[in-house]
């Protein structure tokens, strides 16, 4: 009985300590991100219910603009970011090699090892690039990335700009490595258009300006749930798993709060929130969005190839699709 009482008392003390820590952690936290602002804000709002004295500020833009801003600040020795969350594993790898990232505190969370990169940055949910199809426009639905070279899709194709979107860069680099640059040459000849971002491309696909597009999966699921004539195709080559990690900057002025935010994103509440927002959670026990296969056929991002050939990818894409 004494042992039971002591265990209960210690448990109560532990809970009280955790609650006190939540209340006591305070200050401003600045997050640089390329993720959808409303979705990030939903997680920020949930975090602030646990940490009411925290003030979380967001800077949101395309991956290229976010990393350019952080690069300029790092070069000037005046980084304003505590956290970075963008779709560019190669950029995180560069920061990690320069020892500009803190080791993440993920102790006791059972985060899958495949989601953590070298201990300094990690995935909090999964993002896939797939083929979105407007079924009002296309009579023939493609089964693979390779199918998009066919005449049935001429002048009905689009994808976001890899010079602006990290997800599009991952797609461009991965398919260039797996299918060769001849693949994109064929798509250019087949009339594929390049839009600036995933949201713009998605909107035009829904509106019927395009019949098919290479896009991130979560937005397509949302629009299909609203009744849009959208079908998600998981290509036979595999859906491209787009790295979208988060990390804590070593220059952070509030590392304890930054680590707390990362840990929160793995909590059951945050993972369920990702699912509600149509993202595939990274934690295996979290609910999955409706319509997501139990096992998504996956084509890993060619991160090493992209890191070694980033400039060439941009130059080749610019030349093929006349990008400015």
Coordinates of C-alpha atoms in Angstrom, one line a residue:
X1 CA 0.0 0.0 0.0
X2 CA 2.8 2.4 0.9
X3 CA 4.6 1.6 -2.4
X4 CA 1.3 2.2 -4.3
X5 CA 0.8 5.5 -2.5
X6 CA 4.4 6.5 -3.3
X7 CA 4.0 5.6 -7.0
X8 CA 0.8 7.6 -7.2
X9 CA 2.4 10.6 -5.4
X10 CA 5.4 10.5 -7.7
X11 CA 3.1 10.3 -10.8
X12 CA 1.1 13.3 -9.5
X13 CA 4.4 15.2 -8.9
X14 CA 5.6 14.3 -12.4
X15 CA 2.3 15.5 -13.9
X16 CA 2.4 18.7 -11.9
X17 CA 6.0 19.3 -12.9
X18 CA 5.1 18.9 -16.6
X19 CA 2.2 21.3 -16.2
X20 CA 4.4 23.8 -14.4
X21 CA 7.0 23.5 -17.1
X22 CA 4.4 24.2 -19.7
X23 CA 3.2 27.3 -17.9
X24 CA 6.7 28.5 -17.2
X25 CA 8.2 28.2 -20.7
X26 CA 7.7 31.6 -22.3
X27 CA 9.0 34.1 -24.7
X28 CA 9.0 34.6 -28.5
X29 CA 9.5 31.8 -30.9
X30 CA 10.2 32.6 -34.6
X31 CA 9.4 29.9 -37.1
X32 CA 10.6 30.2 -40.8
X33 CA 8.5 27.9 -43.0
X34 CA 7.4 27.1 -46.5
X35 CA 4.5 25.0 -45.3
X36 CA 0.8 26.2 -45.7
X37 CA 0.4 29.1 -43.3
X38 CA -3.1 28.2 -42.1
X39 CA -2.0 24.6 -41.4
X40 CA 1.0 25.7 -39.4
X41 CA -1.1 28.2 -37.6
X42 CA -3.5 25.5 -36.6
X43 CA -0.6 23.6 -34.9
X44 CA 0.7 26.9 -33.4
X45 CA -2.7 27.6 -31.9
X46 CA -2.9 24.2 -30.3
X47 CA 0.7 24.6 -29.0
X48 CA -0.1 27.9 -27.4
X49 CA -2.9 26.3 -25.4
X50 CA -0.3 24.2 -23.7
X51 CA 2.2 27.0 -23.5
X52 CA 0.1 30.1 -23.0
X53 CA 3.0 32.4 -22.3
X54 CA 4.6 31.6 -25.7
X55 CA 4.4 34.0 -28.6
X56 CA 5.0 32.2 -31.9
X57 CA 5.9 34.4 -34.9
X58 CA 5.8 33.0 -38.5
X59 CA 7.7 34.0 -41.6
X60 CA 6.2 32.0 -44.5
X61 CA 7.1 31.9 -48.2
X62 CA 8.3 29.5 -50.8
X63 CA 11.3 27.3 -49.8
X64 CA 13.7 29.3 -52.0
X65 CA 12.8 32.6 -50.5
X66 CA 12.8 31.2 -46.9
X67 CA 16.3 29.7 -47.3
X68 CA 17.6 32.9 -49.1
X69 CA 16.4 35.0 -46.1
X70 CA 18.0 32.7 -43.6
X71 CA 21.2 32.5 -45.6
X72 CA 21.5 36.3 -45.6
X73 CA 20.8 36.5 -41.8
X74 CA 23.4 33.7 -41.1
X75 CA 26.0 35.5 -43.2
X76 CA 25.4 38.7 -41.3
X77 CA 25.5 36.8 -38.0
X78 CA 22.0 37.9 -37.1
X79 CA 19.6 34.9 -37.6
X80 CA 16.1 35.7 -36.5
X81 CA 14.8 32.1 -36.8
X82 CA 14.5 29.7 -33.9
X83 CA 12.9 27.0 -36.0
X84 CA 13.1 26.1 -39.7
X85 CA 10.5 23.9 -41.4
X86 CA 10.9 23.7 -45.2
X87 CA 10.7 21.2 -48.1
X88 CA 14.5 20.9 -48.7
X89 CA 16.4 18.1 -47.1
X90 CA 19.6 19.2 -48.9
X91 CA 19.5 22.6 -47.2
X92 CA 19.1 21.0 -43.8
X93 CA 22.0 18.7 -44.6
X94 CA 24.1 21.8 -45.4
X95 CA 23.1 23.5 -42.1
X96 CA 23.8 20.3 -40.2
X97 CA 27.3 19.9 -41.7
X98 CA 28.1 23.5 -40.8
X99 CA 27.0 22.6 -37.2
X100 CA 24.2 25.3 -37.3
X101 CA 21.5 23.0 -36.0
X102 CA 20.8 21.8 -32.5
X103 CA 20.5 18.1 -31.7
X104 CA 16.7 17.4 -31.4
X105 CA 15.4 16.3 -28.1
X106 CA 13.1 13.4 -29.1
X107 CA 13.7 11.2 -26.0
X108 CA 10.8 9.0 -25.0
X109 CA 8.7 9.8 -28.1
X110 CA 9.2 6.6 -30.2
X111 CA 9.6 8.6 -33.4
X112 CA 10.4 6.3 -36.3
X113 CA 14.1 6.2 -37.0
X114 CA 13.4 6.7 -40.7
X115 CA 11.9 10.1 -39.9
X116 CA 15.0 11.5 -38.2
X117 CA 18.1 12.7 -40.1
X118 CA 21.3 12.6 -38.2
X119 CA 19.6 13.7 -35.0
X120 CA 19.4 17.3 -36.0
X121 CA 16.3 17.6 -38.2
X122 CA 13.2 15.3 -38.7
X123 CA 9.9 14.7 -40.4
X124 CA 6.8 15.4 -38.4
X125 CA 4.4 14.2 -41.1
X126 CA 4.6 12.7 -44.6
X127 CA 4.2 14.6 -47.8
X128 CA 3.9 12.8 -51.2
X129 CA 4.1 14.1 -54.8
X130 CA 1.5 12.3 -56.9
X131 CA -0.5 12.9 -60.1
X132 CA -3.7 14.9 -59.6
X133 CA -6.3 14.4 -62.3
X134 CA -9.3 16.5 -63.2
X135 CA -11.8 13.8 -64.2
X136 CA -14.0 16.3 -66.1
X137 CA -11.1 17.1 -68.4
X138 CA -9.4 13.8 -69.0
X139 CA -11.1 10.7 -70.3
X140 CA -7.9 8.6 -69.9
X141 CA -6.4 8.6 -66.4
X142 CA -2.6 8.0 -66.3
X143 CA -1.2 5.2 -64.2
X144 CA 2.4 6.3 -64.1
X145 CA 4.7 9.4 -64.4
X146 CA 5.9 7.9 -67.7
X147 CA 2.3 7.9 -69.1
X148 CA 2.3 11.7 -69.1
X149 CA 4.4 11.7 -72.2
X150 CA 1.5 10.3 -74.2
X151 CA -0.4 12.5 -76.7
X152 CA -3.6 12.1 -74.6
X153 CA -2.1 14.6 -72.2
X154 CA -0.8 17.1 -74.7
X155 CA -1.3 20.7 -73.4
X156 CA -3.2 19.5 -70.4
X157 CA -0.2 19.1 -68.0
X158 CA 1.3 21.3 -65.3
X159 CA 3.6 21.3 -62.2
X160 CA 4.9 23.9 -59.8
X161 CA 8.2 25.7 -60.3
X162 CA 11.1 23.9 -58.8
X163 CA 13.0 27.2 -58.5
X164 CA 10.3 28.3 -56.0
X165 CA 8.8 25.2 -54.5
X166 CA 10.9 22.7 -52.5
X167 CA 8.4 19.9 -53.2
X168 CA 8.6 20.6 -56.9
X169 CA 12.4 20.6 -56.7
X170 CA 12.2 17.2 -55.1
X171 CA 9.9 15.9 -57.9
X172 CA 12.1 17.4 -60.6
X173 CA 15.3 16.0 -59.2
X174 CA 13.9 12.6 -58.4
X175 CA 12.3 12.0 -61.8
X176 CA 15.4 13.4 -63.6
X177 CA 17.5 10.9 -61.8
X178 CA 15.1 7.9 -62.3
X179 CA 13.7 8.6 -65.7
X180 CA 16.5 10.9 -67.2
X181 CA 16.3 14.4 -68.5
X182 CA 14.8 13.1 -71.7
X183 CA 11.6 12.6 -69.6
X184 CA 11.3 16.3 -69.0
X185 CA 12.2 17.1 -72.5
X186 CA 9.3 14.9 -73.6
X187 CA 7.0 16.7 -71.2
X188 CA 8.0 20.1 -72.5
X189 CA 7.3 19.0 -76.0
X190 CA 4.0 17.7 -74.8
X191 CA 3.1 21.2 -73.6
X192 CA 3.5 20.9 -69.9
X193 CA 3.2 24.3 -68.2
X194 CA 5.0 25.5 -65.1
X195 CA 3.1 27.4 -62.4
X196 CA 4.7 29.2 -59.5
X197 CA 3.4 27.1 -56.6
X198 CA 1.4 24.1 -55.5
X199 CA -1.7 26.2 -54.5
X200 CA -1.8 28.0 -57.8
X201 CA -1.4 24.7 -59.8
X202 CA -4.1 23.0 -57.7
X203 CA -6.5 25.9 -58.2
X204 CA -6.0 25.7 -62.0
X205 CA -6.3 22.0 -62.0
X206 CA -9.7 22.2 -60.2
X207 CA -10.8 24.9 -62.5
X208 CA -10.2 22.7 -65.6
X209 CA -7.3 24.7 -67.0
X210 CA -5.3 21.5 -66.7
X211 CA -6.3 17.8 -66.9
X212 CA -3.3 16.5 -64.8
X213 CA -0.6 17.9 -62.6
X214 CA 2.3 16.8 -60.5
X215 CA 1.3 18.0 -57.0
X216 CA 1.5 17.3 -53.3
X217 CA -1.2 14.9 -52.1
X218 CA -2.8 16.6 -49.1
X219 CA -4.3 19.6 -51.0
X220 CA -5.8 17.2 -53.6
X221 CA -7.4 15.1 -50.8
X222 CA -8.9 18.3 -49.3
X223 CA -10.4 19.4 -52.6
X224 CA -11.8 16.0 -53.5
X225 CA -13.5 15.9 -50.1
X226 CA -15.2 19.2 -50.9
X227 CA -16.6 17.6 -54.1
X228 CA -14.0 18.8 -56.7
X229 CA -13.6 16.4 -59.7
X230 CA -10.2 15.3 -58.5
X231 CA -8.6 11.9 -58.5
X232 CA -5.3 11.1 -56.8
X233 CA -3.1 8.7 -58.8
X234 CA -0.3 7.0 -56.9
X235 CA 2.0 6.3 -59.9
X236 CA 3.3 2.8 -60.6
X237 CA 6.9 4.1 -60.1
X238 CA 5.8 5.2 -56.6
X239 CA 4.6 8.4 -55.1
X240 CA 7.6 10.7 -54.4
X241 CA 8.2 11.1 -50.6
X242 CA 9.0 14.8 -50.3
X243 CA 11.3 15.6 -47.3
X244 CA 9.8 18.5 -45.3
X245 CA 11.8 18.4 -42.1
X246 CA 11.9 20.7 -39.1
X247 CA 15.0 21.7 -37.1
X248 CA 16.1 24.0 -34.3
X249 CA 18.8 26.6 -35.2
X250 CA 21.8 26.6 -32.9
X251 CA 21.5 30.4 -32.9
X252 CA 18.0 30.2 -31.4
X253 CA 17.4 32.6 -28.5
X254 CA 14.8 30.3 -27.0
X255 CA 16.0 26.7 -27.5
X256 CA 13.9 25.2 -24.8
X257 CA 10.7 26.5 -26.3
X258 CA 11.8 25.5 -29.8
X259 CA 12.5 22.0 -28.6
X260 CA 9.1 21.9 -26.9
X261 CA 7.4 22.9 -30.2
X262 CA 9.1 20.1 -32.1
X263 CA 8.1 17.6 -29.4
X264 CA 4.6 18.8 -29.5
X265 CA 4.3 18.1 -33.2
X266 CA 4.7 14.4 -32.4
X267 CA 2.0 14.4 -29.7
X268 CA -1.2 12.5 -30.4
X269 CA -3.1 15.7 -30.6
X270 CA -0.8 17.3 -33.2
X271 CA -0.5 14.1 -35.2
X272 CA -4.4 13.8 -35.3
X273 CA -4.5 17.4 -36.3
X274 CA -2.2 16.6 -39.3
X275 CA -4.5 13.8 -40.3
X276 CA -7.5 16.1 -40.0
X277 CA -5.7 18.5 -42.3
X278 CA -5.3 15.7 -44.9
X279 CA -1.6 15.0 -44.2
X280 CA -0.2 11.5 -43.5
X281 CA 1.1 11.4 -39.9
X282 CA 4.5 10.1 -39.2
X283 CA 3.6 8.3 -36.0
X284 CA 2.3 4.8 -36.7
X285 CA -0.5 4.9 -34.1
X286 CA -2.0 8.2 -35.4
X287 CA -5.2 8.1 -37.6
X288 CA -4.7 8.4 -41.3
X289 CA -6.7 10.6 -43.6
X290 CA -9.6 9.0 -45.5
X291 CA -8.6 7.5 -48.8
X292 CA -4.9 7.0 -48.0
X293 CA -3.8 3.4 -48.7
X294 CA -2.5 1.4 -45.7
X295 CA 0.8 1.2 -47.6
X296 CA 1.6 4.1 -50.0
X297 CA 3.8 2.9 -52.9
X298 CA 6.8 5.1 -52.4
X299 CA 9.6 6.5 -54.5
X300 CA 12.2 8.0 -52.1
X301 CA 13.4 11.5 -52.9
X302 CA 16.8 11.6 -54.7
X303 CA 18.2 13.8 -52.0
X304 CA 21.9 13.1 -52.7
X305 CA 21.4 13.7 -56.5
X306 CA 19.5 16.9 -55.8
X307 CA 22.2 18.2 -53.4
X308 CA 24.9 17.5 -55.9
X309 CA 23.1 18.9 -59.0
X310 CA 20.8 21.6 -57.6
X311 CA 22.1 24.4 -59.8
X312 CA 22.0 22.1 -62.9
X313 CA 18.4 21.1 -62.2
X314 CA 17.4 24.8 -62.0
X315 CA 19.3 25.6 -65.2
X316 CA 17.9 22.7 -67.2
X317 CA 14.3 23.4 -66.1
X318 CA 14.7 27.1 -66.9
X319 CA 15.9 26.2 -70.4
X320 CA 13.3 23.6 -71.1
X321 CA 10.3 25.6 -69.9
X322 CA 11.6 29.1 -70.5
X323 CA 11.5 30.1 -66.8
X324 CA 12.6 33.6 -65.8

